[in-house]
Amino acid sequence: MAKKAKRAAARVTKKAAVARRAAAHAKARGAAGATKPSAKRVRAPKKALANKQSMLAAEARAARTAENAARKAEKRSIKTAKRAPAAAVKNGNGHPKPSTRPFGQAGKALDGVRILDFTHVQSGPTCTQLLAYMGADVIKVERPGVGDITRGQLRDVPNADSLYFTMLNGNKRSITIDSKHPKGREILDRLIKQCDVLVENFAPGALDRMGLTWEHIHKLNPRMIVASVKGFGPGPYEDCKVYENVAQCAGGSASTTGFREGPPLVTGAQIGDSGTGLHLALGIVSALYQRIRTGRGQKVLCAMQDGVLNLARVKLRDQQRLAHGPLKEYSQFGEGVAFGKAVPRAGNDSGGGQPGWILKCKGWEDDPDAYIYFITQAPVWGAICDLIGKPEWKTDPDYATPNARLPRLKAIFGTIEQWTMTKTKFEVMDLCNAVDIPVGPILSMKEIAEEPSLRQTGTVVEVDHPTRGKYLTVGNPIKLSDSPCEVARSPLLGEHTEEILGKVLGYSASEVAEIKTSGAITPAEKGARAEAA
Ligand code: COA
């Protein structure tokens, strides 16, 4: 019995040590931006130790307490990860034990991350909307009475926020603050202390002119990550204001888009704005991860020129290949047109070295989108020949190999088109997919809006809005199996001002009343200046 009690005592002591280590680890995490350990969880094993009369009972209690604490911690982490470290549930490697909750019920990926969203127009709001989809609490700061300029741009419903705004600002809260008003600055300083990330895409220097320099922010909150979109990185153009198409042109997209005979073209996909917002989101999440180790924030910069170039990198690849000879997969090679010094526009050529082209389908005369993208992928060449009624091409030396086909691609696609024009794009899709030929119907936005599978996956979502009614938006294109995403409508201008002042910043009711009369959260005389992107 004495031996048993000794062993039990040893076990309890070990448990207490584990709890102490967990508490120390949690404390470190707290300093680095995670959560503070719950005093209850750490105290429980100590209490058990104190109970000398019944070591075994104490151990059982300690185990139960730890289990309860773990369960509670998990529950709290769903509400706010800030206050809920998994401190009491570490395994031997110092990592939290895998949650026992069913997937999809353990909160969201960015629970507990609070974003001070100082973004406007498209690039910045794209980024913060994605972070909100991932569970971050995004507080959008807007100019009183005006708000994000896009609220009123391209309006389709009178007196309601535009789709331009609503589709880029879902899942956020809105507070109005005049950042140039002394009281407004004080509120912003409080927000800086309460947030993990400040995201902005003002014109170069605008944030500094508000007094929100990196030094100021870092002094108030050394853990704060300051993330910015600018048009250009450091260099000759760093002071320039930039919109989408400027970035597409400066990033190498426009010069490589369009037909050889025509002018450079910008694309419909907003690779400059939304593309850069996406890059910025990755930078922010990486900085949050690094902060767990370092305990401090950092600056994250995404220049729109860089973001576009990153997406156009295959064209920089081709630029270097040009030095070693013509780009054989470009149809101009087959047409015998000489290459110049820079990568040319390649029309609808496939960029990946698998020859492809856009071909007419049944109904093309009336329907501008009755087309299909058809790829003559080498491994399925035989299947293509059989399908289009040209089985002899399988063995004809002029057609049998990819190299033999290169000089005659235009004629080959002409022959395939004779076949696609006898079918609708969806019939072509079905017939080709059945034999593994890669094709893609040209889908109109109408077809995409009505596509049931996109609704089912939550990629296209219908949201209800108090002033404009129902609208469609693009949900989270990134699907996480343990972080569900419910898409919520965008906030009305200043809808959450009082809620944030009181609940997040801790202002009392009388202080809020004072702030209201100070002019810091009510319309200023100056209007906004931004134009549509
Ligand atoms: N309270 C008081 N003033 C505010 C405010 C607030 N809550 N929010 C913004 N402002 C002020 C800014 O301080 C700035 O004033 P300042 O020029 O006196 O310093 C002013 O509003 C305008 O900001 P700015 O960013 O210069 O807007 P703009 O309309 O002149 O330019 C862009 C718009 C998009 C061209 C510019 O912001 C930009 O180049 N951004 C970086 C690149 C980018 O993201 N482009 C893509 C947009 S989709």
XYZ file of C-alpha atoms and ligand atoms in Angstrom:
581
model
C 0.000 0.000 0.000
C 2.839 2.357 0.884
C 4.470 1.533 -2.465
C 1.212 2.227 -4.234
C 0.840 5.571 -2.488
C 4.450 6.448 -3.375
C 3.831 5.635 -7.026
C 0.641 7.696 -6.950
C 2.490 10.586 -5.336
C 5.153 10.381 -8.024
C 2.491 10.387 -10.717
C 0.805 13.452 -9.208
C 4.128 15.257 -8.872
C 4.833 14.453 -12.519
C 1.401 15.768 -13.450
C 2.061 18.984 -11.562
C 5.384 19.352 -13.376
C 3.684 18.787 -16.720
C 1.072 21.357 -15.787
C 3.823 23.819 -14.781
C 5.616 23.247 -18.090
C 2.348 23.675 -19.939
C 1.681 26.874 -18.031
C 5.165 28.192 -18.825
C 4.729 27.316 -22.466
C 1.316 28.945 -22.533
C 2.785 32.068 -20.940
C 5.416 32.218 -23.660
C 2.735 31.761 -26.283
C 0.729 34.510 -24.641
C 3.635 36.894 -24.992
C 4.064 35.853 -28.594
C 0.526 36.584 -29.534
C -1.286 33.425 -28.610
C -3.265 32.988 -25.459
C -2.784 33.211 -21.733
C -2.976 30.082 -19.671
C -6.054 29.625 -17.590
C -5.180 29.947 -13.920
C -7.761 27.297 -13.118
C -6.132 24.691 -15.272
C -2.726 25.243 -13.689
C -3.998 25.413 -10.131
C -5.979 22.219 -10.205
C -3.051 19.743 -9.941
C -1.510 21.866 -7.129
C -4.701 21.525 -5.166
C -4.523 17.811 -5.761
C -1.002 17.731 -4.401
C -2.119 19.437 -1.247
C -4.568 16.704 -0.515
C -2.196 14.371 1.318
C -4.850 12.089 2.705
C -5.879 10.601 -0.575
C -3.282 10.646 -3.279
C -5.231 8.385 -5.556
C -8.385 10.435 -5.290
C -6.327 13.559 -5.903
C -4.827 12.042 -8.999
C -8.216 11.092 -10.342
C -9.472 14.589 -9.599
C -6.448 16.117 -11.266
C -6.995 14.008 -14.343
C -10.657 14.977 -14.435
C -9.792 18.639 -13.912
C -7.230 18.543 -16.704
C -9.754 16.879 -18.972
C -12.407 19.439 -18.078
C -9.942 22.242 -18.546
C -9.023 20.869 -21.955
C -12.655 20.673 -22.936
C -13.290 24.188 -21.649
C -10.183 25.497 -23.368
C -11.383 24.056 -26.634
C -14.824 25.600 -26.126
C -13.296 28.964 -25.347
C -10.979 28.756 -28.335
C -14.023 28.656 -30.528
C -15.315 31.862 -28.984
C -11.975 33.565 -28.818
C -8.700 31.808 -29.293
C -7.019 34.756 -27.567
C -8.140 33.548 -24.206
C -7.957 29.862 -24.945
C -4.558 28.284 -25.341
C -4.424 24.555 -25.475
C -1.904 24.914 -22.645
C -3.290 22.110 -20.558
C -3.476 19.721 -23.447
C 0.072 19.577 -24.740
C 1.616 16.326 -25.747
C 5.254 15.380 -25.288
C 6.395 17.462 -28.276
C 4.900 20.622 -26.864
C 2.170 20.648 -29.493
C -1.505 20.687 -28.613
C -3.086 17.272 -28.606
C -5.288 16.675 -31.632
C -8.756 17.977 -30.948
C -11.331 15.300 -30.351
C -14.074 17.472 -31.756
C -15.546 16.428 -35.081
C -13.947 18.188 -38.054
C -15.699 21.450 -38.711
C -16.649 21.945 -35.056
C -13.326 23.117 -33.657
C -13.691 26.778 -34.544
C -12.150 28.548 -37.484
C -8.590 28.817 -38.705
C -8.134 32.474 -37.706
C -10.327 32.567 -34.601
C -8.867 35.082 -32.179
C -7.043 37.125 -34.827
C -8.280 40.701 -34.909
C -7.665 42.835 -37.991
C -7.685 46.622 -38.123
C -8.860 46.943 -41.700
C -7.859 50.275 -43.158
C -8.412 49.160 -46.739
C -10.490 50.572 -49.546
C -11.442 49.910 -53.184
C -10.449 46.345 -54.173
C -6.934 45.096 -53.454
C -6.934 45.513 -49.665
C -10.601 44.560 -49.137
C -10.029 41.320 -51.074
C -7.321 40.402 -48.588
C -9.266 41.243 -45.449
C -12.438 39.546 -46.729
C -10.454 36.329 -47.177
C -9.073 36.651 -43.645
C -12.624 37.219 -42.381
C -13.775 34.112 -44.248
C -11.054 32.256 -42.363
C -12.479 33.451 -39.051
C -10.599 36.665 -38.268
C -12.509 39.510 -36.606
C -12.126 42.207 -39.250
C -12.873 45.767 -38.133
C -13.121 48.021 -41.145
C -12.308 51.648 -40.386
C -14.108 54.056 -42.688
C -14.290 57.773 -43.058
C -17.459 59.118 -41.331
C -20.299 59.873 -43.726
C -18.344 58.660 -46.752
C -16.919 55.247 -46.107
C -15.086 53.176 -48.633
C -15.485 55.028 -51.927
C -16.813 51.865 -53.569
C -19.984 51.953 -51.458
C -21.311 54.470 -53.959
C -19.543 53.348 -57.125
C -21.283 51.471 -59.963
C -24.508 51.574 -57.953
C -27.305 49.393 -59.297
C -29.827 49.912 -56.481
C -30.513 53.529 -55.451
C -29.323 54.446 -51.935
C -27.921 50.977 -51.289
C -24.295 49.921 -51.044
C -23.030 48.860 -54.453
C -22.146 45.303 -55.397
C -18.610 46.581 -55.806
C -18.555 47.170 -52.053
C -20.787 44.377 -50.815
C -18.919 41.644 -52.690
C -15.567 42.695 -51.213
C -16.513 43.392 -47.618
C -18.511 40.437 -46.360
C -17.977 39.063 -42.846
C -16.541 42.388 -41.589
C -17.601 44.975 -39.010
C -17.623 48.678 -39.840
C -16.592 51.527 -37.576
C -16.433 55.143 -38.708
C -13.477 57.152 -37.448
C -12.030 60.416 -38.704
C -8.370 59.490 -38.508
C -7.341 63.133 -38.636
C -9.465 64.171 -35.650
C -7.540 64.111 -32.320
C -10.200 61.973 -30.647
C -10.288 59.766 -33.740
C -6.533 59.268 -33.407
C -6.987 58.299 -29.784
C -9.599 55.710 -30.764
C -7.279 54.389 -33.458
C -4.449 54.070 -30.964
C -6.708 51.976 -28.761
C -7.615 49.840 -31.733
C -3.941 49.347 -32.551
C -3.404 47.994 -29.057
C -6.316 45.588 -29.470
C -5.537 44.251 -32.932
C -3.051 41.784 -34.369
C -2.784 43.112 -37.903
C -3.277 46.493 -39.553
C -4.001 46.171 -43.264
C -3.961 49.228 -45.517
C -3.778 50.142 -49.177
C -3.663 53.911 -49.094
C -1.622 55.918 -51.540
C 2.068 55.944 -50.578
C 2.658 58.090 -47.495
C -1.030 58.467 -46.534
C -0.748 56.288 -43.413
C 2.315 58.264 -42.246
C 0.443 61.517 -42.862
C -2.246 60.266 -40.471
C 0.524 59.901 -37.890
C 0.338 56.124 -38.041
C 3.990 55.499 -38.791
C 5.514 52.056 -38.295
C 7.449 53.431 -35.310
C 4.259 54.751 -33.686
C 2.350 51.523 -34.259
C 5.234 49.302 -33.201
C 5.707 51.303 -30.005
C 2.018 50.997 -29.105
C 1.852 47.338 -29.982
C 5.103 45.503 -30.774
C 3.072 42.466 -31.843
C 1.243 44.369 -34.567
C 1.766 43.238 -38.150
C 1.425 46.127 -40.602
C 0.462 44.887 -44.043
C 0.323 47.150 -47.075
C -0.553 47.000 -50.744
C 1.223 49.566 -52.866
C 1.387 49.925 -56.631
C 5.158 49.568 -56.856
C 7.879 48.426 -54.517
C 10.855 50.627 -53.597
C 12.318 52.237 -56.708
C 11.579 54.946 -59.241
C 7.788 54.524 -59.114
C 7.262 53.915 -55.404
C 5.311 57.145 -54.895
C 2.802 56.463 -57.679
C -0.861 55.721 -57.163
C -1.886 52.581 -58.972
C -5.091 50.913 -60.092
C -5.715 47.446 -61.491
C -4.908 48.019 -65.140
C -1.781 50.023 -64.391
C -0.503 46.997 -62.476
C -1.448 44.605 -65.269
C 0.569 46.746 -67.666
C 3.555 47.215 -65.343
C 3.643 43.565 -64.298
C 4.085 42.096 -67.790
C 0.558 40.803 -68.217
C -0.752 43.274 -70.809
C 2.250 42.997 -73.123
C 1.797 39.239 -73.267
C -2.006 39.197 -73.519
C -4.009 39.582 -76.714
C -3.320 38.753 -80.340
C -0.016 39.359 -82.067
C -1.602 41.684 -84.599
C -3.509 43.683 -81.961
C -2.617 46.024 -79.068
C -1.733 44.837 -75.559
C -4.807 43.718 -73.623
C -5.811 43.757 -69.984
C -7.589 40.700 -68.626
C -11.020 40.553 -67.007
C -9.636 38.750 -63.968
C -8.439 41.344 -61.473
C -4.960 39.988 -61.086
C -3.591 43.376 -60.001
C -6.115 44.069 -57.259
C -7.585 40.772 -56.114
C -4.376 38.946 -57.063
C -2.291 41.218 -54.858
C -4.838 40.984 -52.036
C -4.415 37.238 -52.160
C -0.635 37.564 -51.986
C -0.974 39.913 -49.032
C -3.190 37.453 -47.159
C -0.471 34.815 -47.430
C 2.099 37.324 -46.184
C -0.079 38.161 -43.180
C -0.712 34.561 -42.216
C 3.035 33.842 -42.527
C 3.852 36.838 -40.322
C 1.297 35.660 -37.748
C 2.968 32.267 -37.743
C 6.446 33.763 -37.327
C 5.135 35.925 -34.487
C 4.400 32.795 -32.489
C 8.191 32.300 -32.321
C 9.437 35.876 -32.233
C 6.679 37.586 -30.297
C 6.873 40.624 -32.537
C 5.095 41.946 -35.594
C 6.654 42.981 -38.876
C 5.863 44.912 -42.028
C 4.368 43.000 -44.946
C 4.458 44.693 -48.329
C 2.899 43.507 -51.562
C 3.473 45.656 -54.594
C 0.848 45.181 -57.292
C 3.533 45.098 -59.988
C 5.223 42.216 -58.147
C 1.948 40.365 -57.650
C 1.106 40.543 -61.353
C 4.622 39.494 -62.338
C 4.383 36.521 -60.004
C 1.232 35.448 -61.826
C 2.868 36.098 -65.210
C 6.094 34.273 -64.364
C 5.729 31.796 -67.253
C 6.167 34.729 -69.604
C 9.453 35.690 -67.923
C 10.379 32.036 -68.376
C 9.642 32.356 -72.107
C 11.606 35.608 -72.306
C 14.712 33.708 -71.252
C 13.961 30.761 -73.539
C 13.855 33.167 -76.474
C 17.626 33.565 -76.195
C 17.943 29.906 -77.177
C 15.645 29.896 -80.171
C 12.009 30.343 -81.190
C 9.185 29.373 -78.868
C 7.966 26.348 -80.765
C 4.679 25.939 -78.900
C 3.577 29.476 -79.875
C 1.396 29.224 -82.994
C 3.424 31.967 -84.671
C 6.238 29.405 -84.944
C 4.016 27.099 -86.998
C 2.920 30.048 -89.076
C 6.551 30.894 -89.884
C 6.408 34.353 -88.248
C 9.782 35.408 -86.820
C 10.076 36.222 -83.111
C 11.241 39.663 -81.934
C 13.292 40.495 -78.861
C 10.462 40.246 -76.346
C 7.856 37.590 -75.608
C 4.996 38.156 -78.032
C 1.276 38.049 -77.420
C 0.125 34.529 -78.075
C -3.624 34.844 -78.551
C -5.292 31.766 -77.141
C -2.254 29.510 -77.348
C -1.926 27.183 -74.409
C 0.839 28.377 -72.132
C 1.979 25.003 -70.912
C 3.515 23.516 -74.026
C 0.327 21.514 -74.683
C -1.082 23.074 -77.861
C -4.582 24.420 -77.340
C -7.014 26.874 -78.903
C -10.532 28.224 -78.505
C -12.907 26.611 -80.994
C -16.434 27.442 -82.076
C -19.276 25.206 -80.963
C -22.875 24.819 -82.088
C -24.738 28.111 -81.763
C -21.641 30.344 -81.946
C -23.375 32.616 -84.494
C -25.792 33.901 -81.806
C -24.106 33.074 -78.529
C -20.819 34.917 -77.916
C -19.790 32.229 -75.430
C -20.532 29.112 -77.518
C -16.863 28.146 -77.586
C -14.660 25.519 -76.047
C -10.982 25.461 -75.134
C -9.522 22.355 -76.738
C -6.118 20.933 -75.791
C -4.391 18.474 -78.116
C -2.597 16.737 -75.284
C -0.067 14.282 -76.722
C -1.030 11.192 -74.659
C -4.634 11.362 -75.940
C -3.826 12.200 -79.561
C -5.192 8.841 -80.702
C -8.500 9.449 -78.912
C -8.761 12.915 -80.510
C -8.214 11.437 -83.988
C -10.906 8.787 -83.427
C -13.398 11.277 -81.981
C -13.139 13.817 -84.804
C -13.189 11.119 -87.494
C -9.523 11.311 -88.509
C -8.161 7.896 -87.426
C -5.545 8.030 -90.210
C -3.771 10.916 -88.377
C -2.675 8.439 -85.736
C -0.131 6.893 -88.084
C 0.422 9.675 -90.645
C 4.018 10.916 -90.019
C 2.821 14.505 -90.560
C 0.460 14.206 -87.593
C 1.559 11.275 -85.444
C 4.088 13.110 -83.210
C 3.853 16.414 -81.299
C 6.839 17.861 -83.209
C 5.332 16.909 -86.568
C 2.099 18.649 -85.583
C 3.675 21.943 -84.454
C 3.960 23.529 -87.936
C 0.396 22.592 -88.841
C -1.492 23.414 -85.623
C -3.688 26.022 -87.270
C -4.960 23.498 -89.817
C -5.359 20.811 -87.170
C -7.468 23.094 -84.967
C -9.458 24.090 -88.066
C -10.328 20.418 -88.641
C -11.195 19.846 -84.966
C -13.397 22.927 -85.093
C -15.399 21.444 -87.963
C -16.295 18.710 -85.477
C -16.893 20.948 -82.403
C -19.218 23.170 -84.437
C -21.615 20.233 -84.763
C -22.021 20.001 -80.969
C -22.820 22.313 -78.073
C -19.907 23.155 -75.789
C -21.364 20.900 -73.108
C -21.725 17.992 -75.561
C -18.077 18.461 -76.568
C -17.173 18.516 -72.900
C -18.999 15.238 -72.215
C -17.622 13.417 -75.251
C -14.044 14.562 -74.651
C -14.018 13.954 -70.911
C -15.220 10.407 -71.499
C -11.886 9.705 -73.260
C -9.722 12.003 -71.088
C -9.238 14.821 -73.580
C -8.755 18.085 -71.629
C -11.309 20.683 -72.757
C -13.083 23.589 -71.080
C -16.351 25.234 -72.033
C -16.232 29.030 -72.173
C -18.670 29.781 -69.351
C -20.453 33.097 -69.281
C -20.905 34.881 -65.947
C -24.612 34.090 -66.301
C -23.857 30.389 -66.501
C -21.475 30.611 -63.555
C -24.057 32.490 -61.468
C -26.595 29.762 -62.177
C -24.269 26.765 -61.827
C -25.692 24.518 -59.066
C -22.379 22.852 -58.180
C -20.779 26.225 -57.378
C -23.687 27.000 -55.061
C -23.327 23.637 -53.370
C -19.639 24.144 -52.615
C -20.213 27.665 -51.282
C -18.093 29.234 -54.012
C -21.096 31.244 -55.172
C -23.284 32.349 -52.273
C -26.531 34.288 -52.037
C -26.558 36.805 -49.198
C -29.377 38.980 -47.886
C -28.761 42.667 -47.241
C -31.022 45.061 -45.309
C -31.018 47.828 -47.908
C -30.265 46.154 -51.212
C -31.922 42.737 -50.733
C -30.427 39.494 -51.990
C -27.195 39.443 -53.947
C -24.664 36.911 -55.100
C -21.114 36.956 -53.897
C -18.060 34.773 -54.242
C -17.555 32.739 -51.089
C -14.282 31.360 -49.857
C -12.438 29.780 -52.795
C -10.080 28.089 -50.317
C -11.751 25.147 -48.609
C -10.462 24.015 -45.224
C -11.858 20.769 -43.856
C -11.704 21.946 -40.220
C -12.550 25.619 -40.676
C -16.080 26.128 -41.950
C -16.958 29.388 -43.670
C -20.337 31.053 -43.396
C -20.505 34.017 -45.711
C -22.195 37.033 -44.138
C -23.318 40.288 -45.732
C -21.171 43.383 -45.762
C -21.746 45.897 -42.945
C -23.584 49.167 -43.355
C -21.403 52.250 -42.924
C -20.545 52.541 -39.229
C -22.965 49.762 -38.317
C -20.696 48.534 -35.523
C -19.189 51.810 -34.324
C -20.807 51.792 -30.882
C -20.402 48.047 -30.447
C -16.650 48.284 -31.126
C -16.158 51.390 -28.991
C -17.871 49.707 -26.062
C -17.096 46.008 -26.330
C -13.683 45.999 -27.994
C -12.195 49.264 -26.783
C -13.868 49.428 -23.398
C -15.295 52.954 -23.612
C -18.090 53.549 -21.111
C -21.549 54.692 -22.213
C -20.815 58.277 -21.168
C -17.486 58.216 -23.028
C -19.228 56.918 -26.146
C -21.742 59.757 -25.823
C -18.856 62.245 -25.616
C -17.152 60.698 -28.629
C -20.379 61.052 -30.579
C -20.452 64.785 -30.047
C -16.720 65.238 -30.612
C -16.913 64.912 -34.409
C -14.500 61.986 -34.423
C -17.031 59.472 -35.688
C -19.445 61.729 -37.516
C -19.202 63.084 -41.063
C -16.359 65.463 -41.827
C -16.727 68.193 -44.402
C -14.085 66.871 -46.798
C -15.247 64.379 -49.438
C -13.487 61.283 -50.638
C -11.303 61.402 -53.697
C -10.786 57.909 -54.977
C -12.146 57.012 -58.387
C -13.252 53.589 -59.502
C -10.551 50.999 -59.968
N -10.377 59.610 -41.900
C -9.762 60.679 -42.416
N -9.077 60.634 -43.590
C -9.047 59.456 -44.243
C -9.667 58.297 -43.739
C -10.360 58.409 -42.509
N -10.981 57.368 -41.954
N -9.457 57.289 -44.614
C -8.729 57.802 -45.620
N -8.471 59.103 -45.402
C -7.708 60.026 -46.222
C -6.253 59.629 -46.329
O -5.568 59.989 -45.177
C -5.834 60.418 -47.554
O -5.559 61.753 -47.164
P -4.191 62.522 -47.530
O -4.007 62.391 -49.006
O -4.479 63.905 -47.075
O -3.086 61.882 -46.820
C -7.099 60.460 -48.384
O -8.142 59.967 -47.548
C -7.081 59.660 -49.641
O -6.388 58.429 -49.514
P -5.701 57.819 -50.808
O -5.235 56.459 -50.536
O -4.674 58.772 -51.283
O -6.933 57.723 -51.808
P -7.020 58.209 -53.326
O -8.449 58.124 -53.631
O -6.367 59.496 -53.574
O -6.218 57.069 -54.116
C -5.672 54.789 -54.727
C -6.767 55.772 -54.306
C -6.277 53.409 -54.775
C -5.122 55.170 -56.114
C -4.512 54.841 -53.703
O -5.047 54.612 -52.431
C -3.395 53.839 -53.972
O -2.568 54.030 -54.873
N -3.347 52.777 -53.172
C -2.277 51.769 -53.231
C -2.440 50.867 -54.411
C -3.767 50.161 -54.433
O -4.161 49.492 -53.524
N -4.425 50.302 -55.577
C -5.554 49.475 -55.900
C -6.823 49.997 -55.484
S -8.022 48.772 -55.883
